Short mmCIF file of C-alpha atoms and ligand atoms in Angstrom, two decimals:
data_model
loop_
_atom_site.label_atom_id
_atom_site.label_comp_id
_atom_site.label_asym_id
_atom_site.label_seq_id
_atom_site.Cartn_x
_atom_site.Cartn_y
_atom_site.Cartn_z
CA UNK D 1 22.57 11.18 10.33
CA UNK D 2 24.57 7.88 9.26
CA UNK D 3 23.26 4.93 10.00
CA UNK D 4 25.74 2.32 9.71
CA UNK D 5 24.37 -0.83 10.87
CA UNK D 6 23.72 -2.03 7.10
CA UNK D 7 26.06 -3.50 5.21
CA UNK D 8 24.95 -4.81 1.76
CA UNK D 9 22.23 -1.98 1.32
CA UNK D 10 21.48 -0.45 -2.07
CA UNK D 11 18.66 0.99 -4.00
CA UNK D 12 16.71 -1.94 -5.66
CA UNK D 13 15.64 0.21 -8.33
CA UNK D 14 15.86 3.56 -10.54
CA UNK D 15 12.56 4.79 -8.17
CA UNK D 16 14.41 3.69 -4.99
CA UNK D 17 17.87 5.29 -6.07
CA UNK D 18 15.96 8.60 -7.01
CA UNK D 19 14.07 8.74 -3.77
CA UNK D 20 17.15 8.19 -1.55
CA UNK D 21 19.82 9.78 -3.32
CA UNK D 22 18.00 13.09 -3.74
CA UNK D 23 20.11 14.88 -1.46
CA UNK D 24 23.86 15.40 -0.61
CA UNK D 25 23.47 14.53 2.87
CA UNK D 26 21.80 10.96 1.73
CA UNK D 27 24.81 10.55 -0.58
CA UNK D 28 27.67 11.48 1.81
CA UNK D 29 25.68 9.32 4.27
CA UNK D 30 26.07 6.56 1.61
CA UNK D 31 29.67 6.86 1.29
CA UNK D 32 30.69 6.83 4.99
CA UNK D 33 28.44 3.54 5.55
CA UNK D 34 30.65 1.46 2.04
CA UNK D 35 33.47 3.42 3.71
CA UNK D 36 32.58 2.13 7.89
CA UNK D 37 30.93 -0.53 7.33
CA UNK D 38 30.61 -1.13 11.35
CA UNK D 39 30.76 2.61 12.11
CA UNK D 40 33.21 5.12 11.91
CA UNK D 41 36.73 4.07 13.09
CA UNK D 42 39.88 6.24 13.31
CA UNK D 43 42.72 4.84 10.93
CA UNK D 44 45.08 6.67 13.42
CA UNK D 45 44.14 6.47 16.74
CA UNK D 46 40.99 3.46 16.81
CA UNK D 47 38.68 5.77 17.93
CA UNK D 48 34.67 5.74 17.27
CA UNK D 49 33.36 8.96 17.74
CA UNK D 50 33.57 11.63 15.69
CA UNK D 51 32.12 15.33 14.67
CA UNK D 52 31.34 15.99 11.09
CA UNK D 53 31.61 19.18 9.39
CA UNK D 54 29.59 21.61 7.33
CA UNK D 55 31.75 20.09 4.65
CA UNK D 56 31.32 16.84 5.19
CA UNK D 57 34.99 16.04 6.70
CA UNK D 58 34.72 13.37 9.82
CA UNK D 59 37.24 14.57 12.66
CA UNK D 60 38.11 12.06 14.90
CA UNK D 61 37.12 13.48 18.44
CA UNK D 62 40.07 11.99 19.84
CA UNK D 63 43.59 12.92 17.95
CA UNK D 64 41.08 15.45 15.44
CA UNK D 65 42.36 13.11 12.20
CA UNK D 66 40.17 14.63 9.59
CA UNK D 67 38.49 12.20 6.93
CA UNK D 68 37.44 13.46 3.61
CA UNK D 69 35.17 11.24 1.44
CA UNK D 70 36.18 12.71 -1.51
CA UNK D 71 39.86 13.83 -1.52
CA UNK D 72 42.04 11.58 -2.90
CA UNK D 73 39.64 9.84 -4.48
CA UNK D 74 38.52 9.57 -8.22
CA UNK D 75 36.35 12.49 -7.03
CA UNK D 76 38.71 14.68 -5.46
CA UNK D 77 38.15 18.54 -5.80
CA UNK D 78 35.19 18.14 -7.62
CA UNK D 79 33.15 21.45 -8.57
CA UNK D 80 30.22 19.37 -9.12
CA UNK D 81 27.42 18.11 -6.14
CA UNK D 82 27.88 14.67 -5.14
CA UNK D 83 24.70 13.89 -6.20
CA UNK D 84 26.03 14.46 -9.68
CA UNK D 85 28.12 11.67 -8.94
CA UNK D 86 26.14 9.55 -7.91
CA UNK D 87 23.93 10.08 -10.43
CA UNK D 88 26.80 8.89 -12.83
CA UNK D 89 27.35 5.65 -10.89
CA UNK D 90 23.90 4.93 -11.47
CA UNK D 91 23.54 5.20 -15.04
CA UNK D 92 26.79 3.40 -15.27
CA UNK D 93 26.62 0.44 -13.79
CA UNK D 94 22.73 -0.07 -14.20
CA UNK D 95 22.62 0.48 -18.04
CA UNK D 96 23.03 -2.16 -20.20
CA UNK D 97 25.91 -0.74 -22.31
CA UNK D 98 26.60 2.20 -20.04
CA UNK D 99 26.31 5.35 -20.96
CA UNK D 100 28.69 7.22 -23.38
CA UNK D 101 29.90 10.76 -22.78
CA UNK D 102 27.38 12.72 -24.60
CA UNK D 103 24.41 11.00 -23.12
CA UNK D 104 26.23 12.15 -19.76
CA UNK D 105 27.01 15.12 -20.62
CA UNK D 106 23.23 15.74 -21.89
CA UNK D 107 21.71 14.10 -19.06
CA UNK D 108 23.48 16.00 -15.94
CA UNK D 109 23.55 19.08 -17.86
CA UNK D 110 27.82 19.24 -17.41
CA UNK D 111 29.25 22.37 -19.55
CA UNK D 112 31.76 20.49 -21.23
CA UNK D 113 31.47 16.83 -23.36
CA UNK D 114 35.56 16.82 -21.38
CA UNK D 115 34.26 16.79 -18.37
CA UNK D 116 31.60 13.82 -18.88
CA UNK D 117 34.25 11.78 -20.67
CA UNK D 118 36.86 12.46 -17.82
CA UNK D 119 34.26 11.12 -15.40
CA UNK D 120 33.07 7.94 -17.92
CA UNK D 121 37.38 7.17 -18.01
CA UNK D 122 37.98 7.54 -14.01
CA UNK D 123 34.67 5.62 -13.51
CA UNK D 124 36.39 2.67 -15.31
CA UNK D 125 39.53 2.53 -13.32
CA UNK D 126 37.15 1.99 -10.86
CA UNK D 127 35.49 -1.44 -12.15
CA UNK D 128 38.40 -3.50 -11.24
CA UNK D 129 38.61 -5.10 -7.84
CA UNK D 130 42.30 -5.58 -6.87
CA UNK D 131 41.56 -8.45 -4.86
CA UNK D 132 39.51 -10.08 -7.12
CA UNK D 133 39.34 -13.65 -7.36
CA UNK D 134 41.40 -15.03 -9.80
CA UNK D 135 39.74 -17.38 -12.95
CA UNK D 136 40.11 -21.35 -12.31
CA UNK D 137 38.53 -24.46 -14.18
CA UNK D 138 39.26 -24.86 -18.03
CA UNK D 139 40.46 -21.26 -18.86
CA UNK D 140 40.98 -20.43 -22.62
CA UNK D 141 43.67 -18.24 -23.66
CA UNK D 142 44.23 -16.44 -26.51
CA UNK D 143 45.39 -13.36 -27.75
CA UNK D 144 44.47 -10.70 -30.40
CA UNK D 145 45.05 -7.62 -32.16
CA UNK D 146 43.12 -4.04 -32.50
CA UNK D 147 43.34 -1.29 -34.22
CA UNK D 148 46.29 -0.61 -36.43
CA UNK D 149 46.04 -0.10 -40.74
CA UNK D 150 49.14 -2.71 -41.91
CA UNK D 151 47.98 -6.36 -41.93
CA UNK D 152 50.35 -8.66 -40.47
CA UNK D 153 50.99 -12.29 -41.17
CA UNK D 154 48.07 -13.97 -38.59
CA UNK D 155 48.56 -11.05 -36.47
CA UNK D 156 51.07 -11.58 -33.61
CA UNK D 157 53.77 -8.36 -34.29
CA UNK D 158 51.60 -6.93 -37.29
CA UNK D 159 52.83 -2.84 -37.15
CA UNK D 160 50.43 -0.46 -35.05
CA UNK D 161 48.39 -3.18 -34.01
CA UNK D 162 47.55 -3.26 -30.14
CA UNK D 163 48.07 -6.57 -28.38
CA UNK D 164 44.99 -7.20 -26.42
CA UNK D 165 45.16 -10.60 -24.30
CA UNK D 166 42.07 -12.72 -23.47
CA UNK D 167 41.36 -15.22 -20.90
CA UNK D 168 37.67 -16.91 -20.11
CA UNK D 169 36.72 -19.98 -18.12
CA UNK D 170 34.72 -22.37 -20.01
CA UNK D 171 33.72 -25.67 -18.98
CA UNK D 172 31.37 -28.24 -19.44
CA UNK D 173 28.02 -28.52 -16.84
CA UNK D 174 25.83 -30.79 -16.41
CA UNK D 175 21.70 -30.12 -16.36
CA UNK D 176 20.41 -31.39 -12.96
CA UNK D 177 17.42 -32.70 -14.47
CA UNK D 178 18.00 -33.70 -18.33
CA UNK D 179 21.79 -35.37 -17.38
CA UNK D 180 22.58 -33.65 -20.58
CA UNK D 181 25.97 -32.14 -20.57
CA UNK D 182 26.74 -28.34 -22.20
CA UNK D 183 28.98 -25.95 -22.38
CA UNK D 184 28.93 -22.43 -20.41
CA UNK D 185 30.84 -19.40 -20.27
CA UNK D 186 32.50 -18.19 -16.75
CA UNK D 187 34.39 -14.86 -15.84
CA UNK D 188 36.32 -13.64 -18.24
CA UNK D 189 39.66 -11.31 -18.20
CA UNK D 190 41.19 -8.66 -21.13
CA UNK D 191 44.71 -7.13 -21.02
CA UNK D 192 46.51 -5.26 -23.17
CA UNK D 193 50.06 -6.35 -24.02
CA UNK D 194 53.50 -5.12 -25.37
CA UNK D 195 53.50 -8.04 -26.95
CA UNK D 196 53.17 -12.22 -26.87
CA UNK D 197 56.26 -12.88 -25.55
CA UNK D 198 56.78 -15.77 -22.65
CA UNK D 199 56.56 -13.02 -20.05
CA UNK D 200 53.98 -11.12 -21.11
CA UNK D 201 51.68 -13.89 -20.96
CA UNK D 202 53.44 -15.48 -17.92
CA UNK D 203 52.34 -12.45 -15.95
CA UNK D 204 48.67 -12.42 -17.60
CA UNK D 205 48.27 -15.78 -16.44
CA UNK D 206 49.64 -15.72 -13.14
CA UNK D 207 47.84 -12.62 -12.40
CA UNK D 208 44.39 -13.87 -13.76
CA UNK D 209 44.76 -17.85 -13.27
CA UNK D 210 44.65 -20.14 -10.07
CA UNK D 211 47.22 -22.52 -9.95
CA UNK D 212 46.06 -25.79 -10.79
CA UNK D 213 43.27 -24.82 -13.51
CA UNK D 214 43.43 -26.22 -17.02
CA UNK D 215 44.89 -23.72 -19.69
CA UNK D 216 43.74 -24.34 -23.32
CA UNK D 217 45.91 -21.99 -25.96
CA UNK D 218 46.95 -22.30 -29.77
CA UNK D 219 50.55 -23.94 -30.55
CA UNK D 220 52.04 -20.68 -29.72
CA UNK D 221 55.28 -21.43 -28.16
CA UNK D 222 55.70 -18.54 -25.88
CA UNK D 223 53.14 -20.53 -23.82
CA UNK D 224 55.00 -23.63 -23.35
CA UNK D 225 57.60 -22.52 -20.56
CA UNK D 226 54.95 -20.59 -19.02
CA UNK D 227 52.56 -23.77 -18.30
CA UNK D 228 54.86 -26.19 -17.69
CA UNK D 229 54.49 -25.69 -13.94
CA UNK D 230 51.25 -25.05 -11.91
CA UNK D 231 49.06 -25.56 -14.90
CA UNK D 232 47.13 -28.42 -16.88
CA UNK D 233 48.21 -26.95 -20.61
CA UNK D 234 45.87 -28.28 -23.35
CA UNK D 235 47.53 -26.80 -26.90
CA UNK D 236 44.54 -26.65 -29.68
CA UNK D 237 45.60 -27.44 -33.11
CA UNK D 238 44.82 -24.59 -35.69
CA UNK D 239 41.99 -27.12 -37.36
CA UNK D 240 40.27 -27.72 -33.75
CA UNK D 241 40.51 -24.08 -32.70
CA UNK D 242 36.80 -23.39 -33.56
CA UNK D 243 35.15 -26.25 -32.68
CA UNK D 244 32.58 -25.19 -29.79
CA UNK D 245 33.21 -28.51 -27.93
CA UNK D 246 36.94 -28.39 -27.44
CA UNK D 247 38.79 -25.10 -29.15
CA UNK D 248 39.24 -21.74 -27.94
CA UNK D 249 35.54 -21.06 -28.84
CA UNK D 250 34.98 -19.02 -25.83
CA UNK D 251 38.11 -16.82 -26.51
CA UNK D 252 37.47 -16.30 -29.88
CA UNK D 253 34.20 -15.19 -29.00
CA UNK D 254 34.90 -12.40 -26.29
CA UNK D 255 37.41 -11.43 -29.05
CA UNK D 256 34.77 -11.04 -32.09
CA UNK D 257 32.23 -8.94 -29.39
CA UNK D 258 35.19 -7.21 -28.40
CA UNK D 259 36.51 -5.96 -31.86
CA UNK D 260 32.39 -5.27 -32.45
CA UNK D 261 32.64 -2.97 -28.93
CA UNK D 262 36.05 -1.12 -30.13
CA UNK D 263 34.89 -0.22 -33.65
CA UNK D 264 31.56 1.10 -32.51
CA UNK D 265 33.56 3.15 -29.49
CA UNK D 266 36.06 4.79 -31.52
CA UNK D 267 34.36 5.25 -34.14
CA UNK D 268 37.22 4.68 -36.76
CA UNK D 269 39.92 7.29 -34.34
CA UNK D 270 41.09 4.23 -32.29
CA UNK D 271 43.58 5.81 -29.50
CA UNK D 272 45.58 2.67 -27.98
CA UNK D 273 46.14 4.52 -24.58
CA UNK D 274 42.83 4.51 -23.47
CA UNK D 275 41.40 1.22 -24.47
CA UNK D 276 42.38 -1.12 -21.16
CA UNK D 277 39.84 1.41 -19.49
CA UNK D 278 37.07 0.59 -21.99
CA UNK D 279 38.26 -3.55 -21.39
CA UNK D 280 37.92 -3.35 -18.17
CA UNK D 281 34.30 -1.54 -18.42
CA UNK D 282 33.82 -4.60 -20.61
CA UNK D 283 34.89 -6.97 -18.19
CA UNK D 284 32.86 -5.74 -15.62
CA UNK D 285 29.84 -5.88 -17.20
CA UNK D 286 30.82 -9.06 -19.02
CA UNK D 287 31.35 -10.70 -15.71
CA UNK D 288 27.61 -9.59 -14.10
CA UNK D 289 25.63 -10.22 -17.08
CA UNK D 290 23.31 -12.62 -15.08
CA UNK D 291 23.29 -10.82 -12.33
CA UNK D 292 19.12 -9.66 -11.32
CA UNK D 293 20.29 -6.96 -8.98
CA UNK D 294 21.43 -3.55 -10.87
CA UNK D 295 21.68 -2.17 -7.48
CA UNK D 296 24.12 -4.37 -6.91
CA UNK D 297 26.40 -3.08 -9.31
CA UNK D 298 26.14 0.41 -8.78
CA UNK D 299 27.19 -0.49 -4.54
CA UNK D 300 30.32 -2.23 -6.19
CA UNK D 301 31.40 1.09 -8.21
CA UNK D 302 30.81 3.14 -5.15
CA UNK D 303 32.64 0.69 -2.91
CA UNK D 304 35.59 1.38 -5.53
CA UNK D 305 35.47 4.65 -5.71
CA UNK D 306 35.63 5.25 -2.06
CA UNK D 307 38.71 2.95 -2.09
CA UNK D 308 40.36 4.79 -5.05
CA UNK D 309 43.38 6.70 -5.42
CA UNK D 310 42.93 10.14 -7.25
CA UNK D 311 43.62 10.86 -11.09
CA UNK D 312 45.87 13.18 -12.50
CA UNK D 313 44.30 14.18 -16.10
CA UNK D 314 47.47 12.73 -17.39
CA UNK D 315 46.81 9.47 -16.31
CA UNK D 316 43.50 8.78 -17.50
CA UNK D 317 45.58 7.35 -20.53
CA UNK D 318 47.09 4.10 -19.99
CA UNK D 319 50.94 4.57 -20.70
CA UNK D 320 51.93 1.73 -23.22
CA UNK D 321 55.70 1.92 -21.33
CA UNK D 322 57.00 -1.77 -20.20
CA UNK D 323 57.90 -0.44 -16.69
CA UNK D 324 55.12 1.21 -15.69
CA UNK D 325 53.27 -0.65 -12.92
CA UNK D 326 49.84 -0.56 -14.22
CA UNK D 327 50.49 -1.86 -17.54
CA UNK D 328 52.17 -4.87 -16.71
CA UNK D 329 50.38 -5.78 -13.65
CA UNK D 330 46.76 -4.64 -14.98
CA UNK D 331 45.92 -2.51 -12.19
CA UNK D 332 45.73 0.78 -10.34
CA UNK D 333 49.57 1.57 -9.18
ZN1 LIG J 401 41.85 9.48 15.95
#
């Protein structure tokens, strides 16, 4: 039933999806091909063939290994039908702005609005590639602040205020044809912070920015130590910092559409713990915005999901403690 001699194969478009994922069998099929990309292979033993079960399980024929696609996964002990699922993925990653938790809910018919926004949160863990190539060129750097009622003095340590840090590649191109030179926006990364402190934002940067690449930042000078080796540092003068030529014009831009994508969210109940999940929705999108293929997008989720580690309900929010793993290294532990 699996035919696993494709490897970048998705549905082109909604029609296409809702033909071929129609079935469970079409979507298990679908997971084992992201999962065995050349055909099923034992992790244990290196053997090829296999039985599969009624429930979907491959058993290696060999040492019997038994492979769930689902457990231990975001998905794991679902109630729902895979095709629910995938379903999900689809409306996602191929909507513009995604889809919140009451369209969800509305549109797969789920019993509970907790159960749609459970899925929306897991699905987000799920947009960030580990091995994802890190952001080179002239990379602007900034950092700003969410949420919170107090007013602080030009932000940085202003009381309940979330630290979110920004980072975007923006350089200047040149047009083939006119030899005109402008200005375009790359990738961009978002992290939230304890706070602006020299190793906070030495780990942001060394997690997010190749060695070599030019760093432009305000006169903050928590930066200084950090750039001195590895990096090009260009430090923008408050007066320059909005000029679209040289400044931190791309920062300050993610940051405004940012701020505009947190107050619309929330809705006015801003809850700190859960907004790297929504960033990192952001960035994924952010990062594909000229991408033609929505199919595409929807094969990266489900190549993410296969690969992901399950969820404990208690860790859909994003623990604001120094040590934990995922907060200062800005992924999945
Ligand atoms: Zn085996």
């Amino acid at each position: 039933m699996t035919d696993f001699s494709i490897t970048e194969d998705f549905p082109k478009t909604e029609i296409e999806f809702d033909q071929r994922f129609r079935d469970i069998d079409a979507c298990y099929s679908y997971l084992a091909s992201i999962k065995w990309p050349s055909g099923f292979i034992c992790e244990d033993c290196g053997h090829k063939a296999h039985w599969l079960s009624s429930r979907y399980t491959y058993i290696c024929t060999r040492c019997e290994h038994q492979y769930s696609l689902t457990a231990g996964t975001i998905m794991h002990a679902t109630k729902k039908p895979i095709t629910y699922w995938f379903k999900a993925m689809w409306w996602f990653t191929t909507r513009k702005s995604g889809v919140s938790a009451v369209n969800l809910q509305e549109l797969l018919g789920l019993g509970s609005y907790h159960t749609a926004w459970t899925w929306l949160q897991k699905l987000r863990r799920c947009t960030i590639r580990k091995d994802r190539e890190k952001l080179s060129g002239r990379v602007e750097v900034d950092e700003f602040f969410i949420g919170g009622k107090k007013s602080g003095k030009r932000g940085r340590g202003a009381e309940g205020k979330t630290i979110v840090l920004v980072a975007v590649e923006r350089d200047t191109v040149q047009d083939p044809v006119t030899l005109n030179h402008f200005w375009k926006m790359g990738r961009v990364r978002l992290q939230v912070a304890l706070d602006c402190t020299a190793f906070s934002l030495e780990t942001f940067i060394h997690h997010n920015i190749e060695k070599g690449s030019t760093v432009v930042t305000d006169k903050l000078s928590s930066y200084r130590p950090v750039l001195s080796q590895g990096y090009r540092h260009v430090a923008i003068e408050p007066a320059h910092q909005k000029n679209p030529d040289s400044g931190l014009y791309g920062a300050h831009l993610i940051t405004s559409l940012v701020k505009r994508l947190v107050r619309s969210t929330f809705q006015g109940r801003f809850e700190p713990k859960y907004l790297q999940n929504y960033l990192d929705e952001y960035v994924f999108r952010f990062n594909r915005r000229k991408s033609k293929s929505i199919g595409k997008k929807f094969m990266r989720i489900v190549q993410e999901v296969v690969k992901s580690c399950k969820i404990r309900k208690k860790d859909i929010q994003f623990d604001l403690d120094p040590i934990s793993e995922y907060f200062s290294l800005g992924f999945c532990a």
